[in-house]
């Protein structure tokens, strides 16, 4: 069953975050991942949720998403993200 990874990001070092953005797409390919939303403008319809940046990824399964997140390829990018931004990330089964 497909899975979505939802990421809310608040960037405090935009220049360093650009390095993260360059590494992430290639790290997803071996796991069948692709971008569904990558930083597009958001508009809150209910509540006070207004993320600075929202990213949604799609993977073939929750396990593939977890394998990507734990991979050596993504760990390099992830360590840059930890320095450049604060984020929240969820994985959820899709329909």
Tab-separated table of C-alpha atoms in Angstrom:
chain	number	residue	atom	x	y	z
A	1	UNK	CA	0.000	0.000	0.000
A	2	UNK	CA	1.447	3.446	-0.897
A	3	UNK	CA	2.674	5.749	1.844
A	4	UNK	CA	2.975	9.510	2.196
A	5	UNK	CA	5.632	11.339	4.168
A	6	UNK	CA	4.430	14.757	5.346
A	7	UNK	CA	7.052	17.283	6.371
A	8	UNK	CA	6.558	20.703	7.944
A	9	UNK	CA	9.753	22.761	7.745
A	10	UNK	CA	10.863	26.048	9.272
A	11	UNK	CA	14.136	27.150	7.673
A	12	UNK	CA	16.646	29.251	9.632
A	13	UNK	CA	19.625	28.874	7.253
A	14	UNK	CA	18.295	29.150	3.674
A	15	UNK	CA	21.713	28.860	2.035
A	16	UNK	CA	22.524	25.605	3.823
A	17	UNK	CA	19.001	24.319	3.176
A	18	UNK	CA	19.664	24.620	-0.568
A	19	UNK	CA	22.354	21.946	-0.136
A	20	UNK	CA	19.772	19.695	1.496
A	21	UNK	CA	17.332	20.247	-1.379
A	22	UNK	CA	19.991	19.183	-3.899
A	23	UNK	CA	20.763	15.892	-2.119
A	24	UNK	CA	17.248	14.729	-1.282
A	25	UNK	CA	15.806	13.784	-4.726
A	26	UNK	CA	18.634	11.364	-5.528
A	27	UNK	CA	18.367	9.741	-2.111
A	28	UNK	CA	14.699	8.891	-2.754
A	29	UNK	CA	15.124	7.167	-6.141
A	30	UNK	CA	16.376	3.761	-4.893
A	31	UNK	CA	13.307	3.560	-2.629
A	32	UNK	CA	10.727	4.523	-5.251
A	33	UNK	CA	10.098	7.917	-3.652
A	34	UNK	CA	8.819	10.998	-5.428
A	35	UNK	CA	7.710	14.510	-4.536
A	36	UNK	CA	3.978	15.228	-4.490
A	37	UNK	CA	4.336	18.715	-2.961
A	38	UNK	CA	7.640	20.516	-2.585
A	39	UNK	CA	7.366	23.853	-0.837
A	40	UNK	CA	4.302	25.165	-2.629
A	41	UNK	CA	2.315	28.005	-1.096
A	42	UNK	CA	-0.210	26.849	1.505
A	43	UNK	CA	-3.498	28.327	2.659
A	44	UNK	CA	-5.106	27.348	5.954
A	45	UNK	CA	-8.751	26.358	5.653
A	46	UNK	CA	-9.267	25.583	9.365
A	47	UNK	CA	-7.358	26.219	12.551
A	48	UNK	CA	-4.099	28.103	12.882
A	49	UNK	CA	-1.851	25.707	10.980
A	50	UNK	CA	0.295	27.754	8.606
A	51	UNK	CA	3.558	25.953	7.831
A	52	UNK	CA	6.423	27.982	6.432
A	53	UNK	CA	7.211	25.093	4.062
A	54	UNK	CA	5.259	21.905	3.436
A	55	UNK	CA	6.660	18.884	1.616
A	56	UNK	CA	4.783	15.681	0.770
A	57	UNK	CA	6.601	12.618	-0.529
A	58	UNK	CA	5.114	9.388	-1.869
A	59	UNK	CA	6.684	5.936	-1.508
A	60	UNK	CA	5.455	2.473	-2.547
A	61	UNK	CA	5.011	1.482	1.133
A	62	UNK	CA	5.557	2.636	4.705
A	63	UNK	CA	8.525	0.268	4.889
A	64	UNK	CA	10.138	1.828	1.787
A	65	UNK	CA	9.659	5.290	3.341
A	66	UNK	CA	11.298	4.127	6.566
A	67	UNK	CA	14.120	2.455	4.639
A	68	UNK	CA	14.741	5.745	2.816
A	69	UNK	CA	14.661	7.757	6.048
A	70	UNK	CA	17.197	5.374	7.619
A	71	UNK	CA	19.386	5.091	4.506
A	72	UNK	CA	22.984	6.212	4.269
A	73	UNK	CA	22.086	8.358	1.254
A	74	UNK	CA	19.394	10.302	3.092
A	75	UNK	CA	21.347	10.510	6.355
A	76	UNK	CA	23.824	12.827	4.617
A	77	UNK	CA	20.985	15.134	3.559
A	78	UNK	CA	19.149	14.758	6.869
A	79	UNK	CA	22.195	15.944	8.826
A	80	UNK	CA	22.266	19.111	6.726
A	81	UNK	CA	18.531	19.639	7.316
A	82	UNK	CA	19.070	19.306	11.072
A	83	UNK	CA	21.539	22.211	10.864
A	84	UNK	CA	19.496	24.384	8.496
A	85	UNK	CA	15.921	23.950	9.712
A	86	UNK	CA	13.476	22.669	12.290
A	87	UNK	CA	11.012	20.128	11.009
A	88	UNK	CA	8.248	17.690	11.838
A	89	UNK	CA	7.835	14.537	9.764
A	90	UNK	CA	5.115	11.875	9.613
A	91	UNK	CA	4.637	8.737	7.538
A	92	UNK	CA	1.113	7.497	6.831
A	93	UNK	CA	-0.394	4.759	4.687
A	94	UNK	CA	-2.188	6.140	1.661
A	95	UNK	CA	-5.172	4.822	-0.269
